[in-house]
Coordinates of C-alpha atoms in Angstrom, one line a residue:
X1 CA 91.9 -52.8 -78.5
X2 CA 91.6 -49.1 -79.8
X3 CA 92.6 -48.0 -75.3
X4 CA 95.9 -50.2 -76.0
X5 CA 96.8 -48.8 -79.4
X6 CA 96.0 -45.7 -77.9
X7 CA 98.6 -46.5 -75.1
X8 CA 101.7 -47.6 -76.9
X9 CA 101.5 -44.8 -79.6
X10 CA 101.3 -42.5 -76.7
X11 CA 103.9 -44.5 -75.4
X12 CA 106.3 -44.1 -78.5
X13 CA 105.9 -40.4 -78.4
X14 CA 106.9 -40.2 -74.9
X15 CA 110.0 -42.2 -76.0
X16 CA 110.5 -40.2 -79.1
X17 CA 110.2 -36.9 -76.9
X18 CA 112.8 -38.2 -74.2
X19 CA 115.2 -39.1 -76.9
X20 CA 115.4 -36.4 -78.4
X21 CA 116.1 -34.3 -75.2
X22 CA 118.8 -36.5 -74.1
X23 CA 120.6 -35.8 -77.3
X24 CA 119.8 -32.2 -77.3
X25 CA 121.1 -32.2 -73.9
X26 CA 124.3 -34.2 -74.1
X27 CA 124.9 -32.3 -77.9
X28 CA 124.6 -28.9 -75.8
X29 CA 127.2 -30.3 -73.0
X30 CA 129.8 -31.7 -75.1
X31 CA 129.4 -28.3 -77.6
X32 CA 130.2 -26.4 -74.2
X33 CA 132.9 -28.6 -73.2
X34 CA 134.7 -28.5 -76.5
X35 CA 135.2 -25.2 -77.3
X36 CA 137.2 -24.7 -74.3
X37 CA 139.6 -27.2 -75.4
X38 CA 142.5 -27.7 -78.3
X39 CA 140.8 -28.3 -81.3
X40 CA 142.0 -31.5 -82.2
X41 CA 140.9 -33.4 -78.5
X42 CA 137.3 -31.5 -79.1
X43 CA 137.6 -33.6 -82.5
X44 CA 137.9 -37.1 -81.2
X45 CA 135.6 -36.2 -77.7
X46 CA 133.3 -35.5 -80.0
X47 CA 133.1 -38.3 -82.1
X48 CA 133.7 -40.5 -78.8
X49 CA 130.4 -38.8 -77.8
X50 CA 128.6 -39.2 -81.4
X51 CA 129.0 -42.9 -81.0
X52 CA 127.4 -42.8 -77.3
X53 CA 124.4 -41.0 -78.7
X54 CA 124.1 -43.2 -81.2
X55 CA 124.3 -46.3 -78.7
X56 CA 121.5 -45.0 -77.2
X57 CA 119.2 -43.8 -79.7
X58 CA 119.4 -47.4 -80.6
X59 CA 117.9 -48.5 -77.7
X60 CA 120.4 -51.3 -76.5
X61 CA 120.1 -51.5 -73.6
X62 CA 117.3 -52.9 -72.1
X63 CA 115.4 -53.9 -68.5
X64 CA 113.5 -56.9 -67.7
X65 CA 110.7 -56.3 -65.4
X66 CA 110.0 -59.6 -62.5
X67 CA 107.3 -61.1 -65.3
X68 CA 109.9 -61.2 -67.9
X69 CA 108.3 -58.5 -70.2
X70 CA 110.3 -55.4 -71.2
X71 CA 109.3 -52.1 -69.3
X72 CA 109.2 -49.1 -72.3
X73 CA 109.0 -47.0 -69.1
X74 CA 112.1 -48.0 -67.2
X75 CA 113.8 -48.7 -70.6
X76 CA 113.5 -44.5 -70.9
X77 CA 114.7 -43.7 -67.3
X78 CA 117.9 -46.1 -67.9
X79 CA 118.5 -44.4 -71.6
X80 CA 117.8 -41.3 -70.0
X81 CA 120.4 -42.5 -67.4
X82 CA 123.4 -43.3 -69.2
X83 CA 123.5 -40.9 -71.7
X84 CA 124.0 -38.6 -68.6
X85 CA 126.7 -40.7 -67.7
X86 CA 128.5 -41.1 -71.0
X87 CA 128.3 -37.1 -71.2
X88 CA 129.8 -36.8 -68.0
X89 CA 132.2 -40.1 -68.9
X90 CA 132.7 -37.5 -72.2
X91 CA 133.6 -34.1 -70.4
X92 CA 135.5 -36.0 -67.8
X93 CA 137.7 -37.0 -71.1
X94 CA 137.8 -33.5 -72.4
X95 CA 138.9 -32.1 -69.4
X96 CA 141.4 -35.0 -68.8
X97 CA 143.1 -34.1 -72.3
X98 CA 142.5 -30.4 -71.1
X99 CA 144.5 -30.9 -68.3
X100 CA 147.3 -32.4 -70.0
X101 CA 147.5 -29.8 -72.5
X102 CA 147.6 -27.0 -70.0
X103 CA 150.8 -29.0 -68.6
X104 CA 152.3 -28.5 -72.6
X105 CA 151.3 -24.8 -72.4
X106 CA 152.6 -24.0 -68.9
X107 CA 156.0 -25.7 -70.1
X108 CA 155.7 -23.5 -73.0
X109 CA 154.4 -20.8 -71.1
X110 CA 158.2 -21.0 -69.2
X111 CA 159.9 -21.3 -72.3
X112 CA 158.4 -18.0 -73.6
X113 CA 158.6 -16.0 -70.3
X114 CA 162.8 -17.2 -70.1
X115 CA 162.8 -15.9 -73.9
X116 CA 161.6 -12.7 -72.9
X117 CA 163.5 -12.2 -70.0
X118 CA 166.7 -13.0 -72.2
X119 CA 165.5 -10.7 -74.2
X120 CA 165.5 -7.9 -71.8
X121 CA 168.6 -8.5 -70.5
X122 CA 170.1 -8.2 -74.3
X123 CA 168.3 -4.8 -75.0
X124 CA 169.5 -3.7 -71.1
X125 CA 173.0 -5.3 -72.1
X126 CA 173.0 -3.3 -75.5
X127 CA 171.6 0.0 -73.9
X128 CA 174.2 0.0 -70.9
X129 CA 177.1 -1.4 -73.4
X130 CA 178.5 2.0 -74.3
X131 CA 179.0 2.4 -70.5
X132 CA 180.0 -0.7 -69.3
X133 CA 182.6 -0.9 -71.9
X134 CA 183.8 2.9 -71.2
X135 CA 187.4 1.8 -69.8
X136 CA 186.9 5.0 -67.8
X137 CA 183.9 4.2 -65.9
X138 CA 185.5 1.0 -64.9
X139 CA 187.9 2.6 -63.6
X140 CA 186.1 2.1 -59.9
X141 CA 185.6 6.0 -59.9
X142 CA 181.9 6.9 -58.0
X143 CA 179.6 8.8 -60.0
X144 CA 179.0 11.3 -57.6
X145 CA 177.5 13.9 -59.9
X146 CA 175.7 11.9 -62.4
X147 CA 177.1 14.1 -65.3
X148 CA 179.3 13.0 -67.9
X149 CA 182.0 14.7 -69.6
X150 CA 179.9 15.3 -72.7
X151 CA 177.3 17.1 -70.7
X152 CA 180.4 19.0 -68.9
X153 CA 181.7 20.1 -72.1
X154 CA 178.4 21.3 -73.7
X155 CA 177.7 23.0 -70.3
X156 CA 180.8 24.9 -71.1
X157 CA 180.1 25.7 -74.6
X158 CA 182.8 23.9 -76.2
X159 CA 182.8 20.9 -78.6
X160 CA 184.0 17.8 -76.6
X161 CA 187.2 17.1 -78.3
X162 CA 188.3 21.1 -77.2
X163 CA 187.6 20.3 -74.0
X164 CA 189.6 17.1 -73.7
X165 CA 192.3 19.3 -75.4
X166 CA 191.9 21.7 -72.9
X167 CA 192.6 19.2 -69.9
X168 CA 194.8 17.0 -71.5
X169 CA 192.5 14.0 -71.3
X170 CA 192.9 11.5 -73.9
X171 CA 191.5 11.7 -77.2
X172 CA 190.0 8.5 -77.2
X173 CA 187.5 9.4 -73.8
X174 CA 183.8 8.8 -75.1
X175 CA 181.3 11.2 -74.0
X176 CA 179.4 8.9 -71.7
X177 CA 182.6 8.9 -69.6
X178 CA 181.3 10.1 -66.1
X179 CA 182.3 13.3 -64.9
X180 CA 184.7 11.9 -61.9
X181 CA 186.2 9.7 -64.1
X182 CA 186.9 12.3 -66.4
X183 CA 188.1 14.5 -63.5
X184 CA 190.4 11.7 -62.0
X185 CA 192.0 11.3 -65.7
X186 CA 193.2 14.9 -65.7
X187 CA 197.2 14.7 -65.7
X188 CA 199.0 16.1 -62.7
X189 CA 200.8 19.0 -64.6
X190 CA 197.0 20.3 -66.2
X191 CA 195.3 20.3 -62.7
X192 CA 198.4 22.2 -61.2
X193 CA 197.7 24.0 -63.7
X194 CA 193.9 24.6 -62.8
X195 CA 195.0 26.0 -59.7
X196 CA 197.7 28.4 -61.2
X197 CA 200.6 26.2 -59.6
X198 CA 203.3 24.3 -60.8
X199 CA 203.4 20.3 -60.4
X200 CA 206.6 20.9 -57.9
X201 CA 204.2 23.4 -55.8
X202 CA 200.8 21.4 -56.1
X203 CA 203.2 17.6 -54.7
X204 CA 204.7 20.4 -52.3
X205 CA 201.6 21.2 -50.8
X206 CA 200.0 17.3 -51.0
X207 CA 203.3 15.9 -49.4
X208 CA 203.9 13.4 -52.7
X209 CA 206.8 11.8 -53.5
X210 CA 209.2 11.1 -56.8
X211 CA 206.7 8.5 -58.0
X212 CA 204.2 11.3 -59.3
X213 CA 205.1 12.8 -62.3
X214 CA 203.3 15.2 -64.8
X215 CA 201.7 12.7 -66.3
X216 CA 200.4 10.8 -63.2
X217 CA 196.8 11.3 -63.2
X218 CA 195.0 13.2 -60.6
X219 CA 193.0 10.5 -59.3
X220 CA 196.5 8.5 -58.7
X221 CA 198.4 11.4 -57.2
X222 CA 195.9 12.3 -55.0
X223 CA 195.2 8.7 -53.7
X224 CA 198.9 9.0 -52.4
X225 CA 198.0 11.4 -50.2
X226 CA 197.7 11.7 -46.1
X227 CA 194.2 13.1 -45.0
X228 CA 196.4 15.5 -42.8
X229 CA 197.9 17.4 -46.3
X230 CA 194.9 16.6 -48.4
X231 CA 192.0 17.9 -46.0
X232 CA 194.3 19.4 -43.1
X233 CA 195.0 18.2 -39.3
X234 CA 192.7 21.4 -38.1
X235 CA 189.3 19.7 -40.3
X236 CA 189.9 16.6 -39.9
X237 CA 187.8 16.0 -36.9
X238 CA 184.7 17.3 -38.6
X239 CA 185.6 16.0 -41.8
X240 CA 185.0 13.0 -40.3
X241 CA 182.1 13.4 -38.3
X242 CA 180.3 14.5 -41.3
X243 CA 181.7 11.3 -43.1
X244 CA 181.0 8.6 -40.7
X245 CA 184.7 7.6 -40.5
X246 CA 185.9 5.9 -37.4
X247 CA 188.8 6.4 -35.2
X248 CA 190.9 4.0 -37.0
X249 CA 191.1 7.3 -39.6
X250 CA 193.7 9.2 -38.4
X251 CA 196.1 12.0 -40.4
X252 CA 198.1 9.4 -42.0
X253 CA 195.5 7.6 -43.7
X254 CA 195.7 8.1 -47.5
X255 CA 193.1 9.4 -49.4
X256 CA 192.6 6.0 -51.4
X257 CA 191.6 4.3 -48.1
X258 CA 188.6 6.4 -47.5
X259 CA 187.8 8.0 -51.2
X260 CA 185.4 5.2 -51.8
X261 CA 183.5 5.9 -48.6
X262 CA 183.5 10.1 -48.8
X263 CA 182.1 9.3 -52.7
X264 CA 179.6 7.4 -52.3
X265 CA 178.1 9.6 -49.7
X266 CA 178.7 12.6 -51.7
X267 CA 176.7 10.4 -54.5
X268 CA 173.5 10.2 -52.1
X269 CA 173.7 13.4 -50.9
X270 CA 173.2 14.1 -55.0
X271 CA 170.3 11.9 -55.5
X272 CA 168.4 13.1 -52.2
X273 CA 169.3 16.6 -53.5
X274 CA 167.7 16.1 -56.7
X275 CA 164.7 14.1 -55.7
X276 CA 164.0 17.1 -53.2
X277 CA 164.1 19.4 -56.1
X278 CA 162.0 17.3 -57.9
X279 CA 159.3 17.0 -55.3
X280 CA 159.1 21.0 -55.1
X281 CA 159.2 21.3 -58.8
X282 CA 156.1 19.4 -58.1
X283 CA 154.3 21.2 -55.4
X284 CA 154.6 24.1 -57.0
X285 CA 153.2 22.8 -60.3
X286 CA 150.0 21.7 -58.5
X287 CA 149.9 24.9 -56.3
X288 CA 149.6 26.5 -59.9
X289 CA 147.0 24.5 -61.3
X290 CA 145.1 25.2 -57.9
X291 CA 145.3 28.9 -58.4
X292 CA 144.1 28.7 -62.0
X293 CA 141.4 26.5 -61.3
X294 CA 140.4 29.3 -58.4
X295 CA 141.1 32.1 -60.8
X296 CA 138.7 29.7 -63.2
X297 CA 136.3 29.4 -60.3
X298 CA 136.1 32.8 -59.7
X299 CA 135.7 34.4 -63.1
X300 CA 132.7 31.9 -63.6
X301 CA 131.0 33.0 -60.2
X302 CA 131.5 36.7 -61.6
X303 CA 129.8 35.9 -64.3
X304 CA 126.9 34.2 -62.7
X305 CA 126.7 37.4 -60.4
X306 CA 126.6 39.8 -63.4
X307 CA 124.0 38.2 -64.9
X308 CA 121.7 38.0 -62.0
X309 CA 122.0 40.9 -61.9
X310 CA 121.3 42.1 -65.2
X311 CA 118.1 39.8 -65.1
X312 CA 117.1 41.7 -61.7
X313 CA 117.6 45.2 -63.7
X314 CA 115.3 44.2 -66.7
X315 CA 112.8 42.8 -63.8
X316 CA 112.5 45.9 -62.9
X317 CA 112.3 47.8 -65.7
X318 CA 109.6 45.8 -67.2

């Protein structure tokens, strides 16, 4: 009697012992799997899963062995069992739920990334605005020296509007105009003037008609010219050779036909230029750190030498 009390309180522990690790184990699981997710789906898993634990701390379930009696032992393994299963069951929910939230954040996630790419374009909008709204620059003039007239006129020492004056551009050209635009805006009558001639002598010379007056701008007038009077029958060849231009160029082409084409060139000739400069202004500023680090170098071997050899000279006088 005492051997089969002894066995079913031993029995009871066992059971005590297993339940308690299957709720440890399925608490730990579901802990894990919840703080990954939204709070509010962690909320209800959990509870989903409070209820399962409770289920089978309650021992419901229960296995019959072939003489009818209930089996404590296999009761355990089967408790042991599900509550696996309903943790599983549990984190396949979270991760379900997961799921479909990450579906809400990606489509928010697009929402946000189109935001900030509208955004950029509105600051690049804002930043270029000055420029793109400069009726000058859309003028279909090349950029070919990547100056503006601002930077021209400080480079000359004078305040804008004296320069303006002093080529009888309008009053009204902002300081972000580009430099060829600028150029190209300069009446007829100033730029004959630039060249000490008269606007008779300078259409002379260019072979123009009536139809350019002292106000015609430079850019216009010269369009109207042949290559043969603007660059000259004895250059053309090797003007364009140089230029790429084909043989459908001939002395009778007008400068308009082919400006576009000679600019643009001109333009990357300019930005090679520049990035060569750049690249030697570099070179030469890690040649320099190179030398000081040798001069360093040295100075510190010096050193080292001299006081070798003053600890050789107090050797040897000791």
């Amino acid at each position: 009697m005492s051997d089969e009390k002894n066995f079913n309180q031993e029995n009871e522990e066992v059971e005590e012992t297993v339940e308690e690790a299957v709720e440890e184990t399925i608490e730990e699981t579901v802990e894990e799997t919840v703080e990954e997710t939204v709070e509010d789906v962690a909320e209800e898993t959990a509870e989903e899963t409070a209820n399962t634990i409770e289920t089978v701390a309650e021992g419901e379930t229960e296995i019959e062995t072939q003489d009818g009696d209930v089996s404590e032992t296999d009761a355990s393994e089967t408790e042991i069992n599900e509550a696996v299963a309903a943790a599983k069951t549990a984190f396949e929910n979270v991760q379900s739920d997961s799921d479909n939230k990450s579906k809400k954040y990606a489509v928010i996630a697009v929402i946000v990334a189109a935001v900030i790419v509208i955004a950029l374009i509105v600051v690049g909008i804002v930043k270029l605005a000055p420029s793109l709204f400069n009726k000058y620059n859309r003028q279909g003039y090349v950029d070919v020296s990547g100056r503006t007239v601002g930077e021209v006129a400080e480079l000359s020492g004078m305040e804008l509007d004296e320069f303006l004056e002093m080529f009888g551009l309008p009053e009204d050209m902002p300081a972000n105009t580009t430099e060829s635009a600028a150029y190209n805006n300069i009446p007829f009558v100033n730029m004959a003037e630039t060249y000490g001639m008269t606007t008779d002598e300078l259409k002379e010379i260019l072979q123009l008609g009536d139809e350019v007056t002292d106000e015609t701008t430079w850019g216009e007038a010269v369009d109207q010219a042949t290559l043969g009077a603007y660059v000259g029958e004895d250059y053309l060849d090797s003007f364009k050779e140089y230029y790429g231009l084909g043989d459908d160029v001939t002395v009778d082409t007008l400068w308009g036909e082919i400006r576009q084409t000679v600019e643009e060139k001109q333009k990357e000739e300019r930005i090679e230029s520049e990035k060569e400069a750049e690249q030697e202004a570099l070179e030469a500023e890690e040649e320099e750190v190179e030398e000081e680090e040798d001069e360093e170098e040295e100075s510190t071997d010096d050193t080292e030498t001299e006081e070798t050899t003053d600890d050789t000279a107090e050797d040897s006088a000791e």
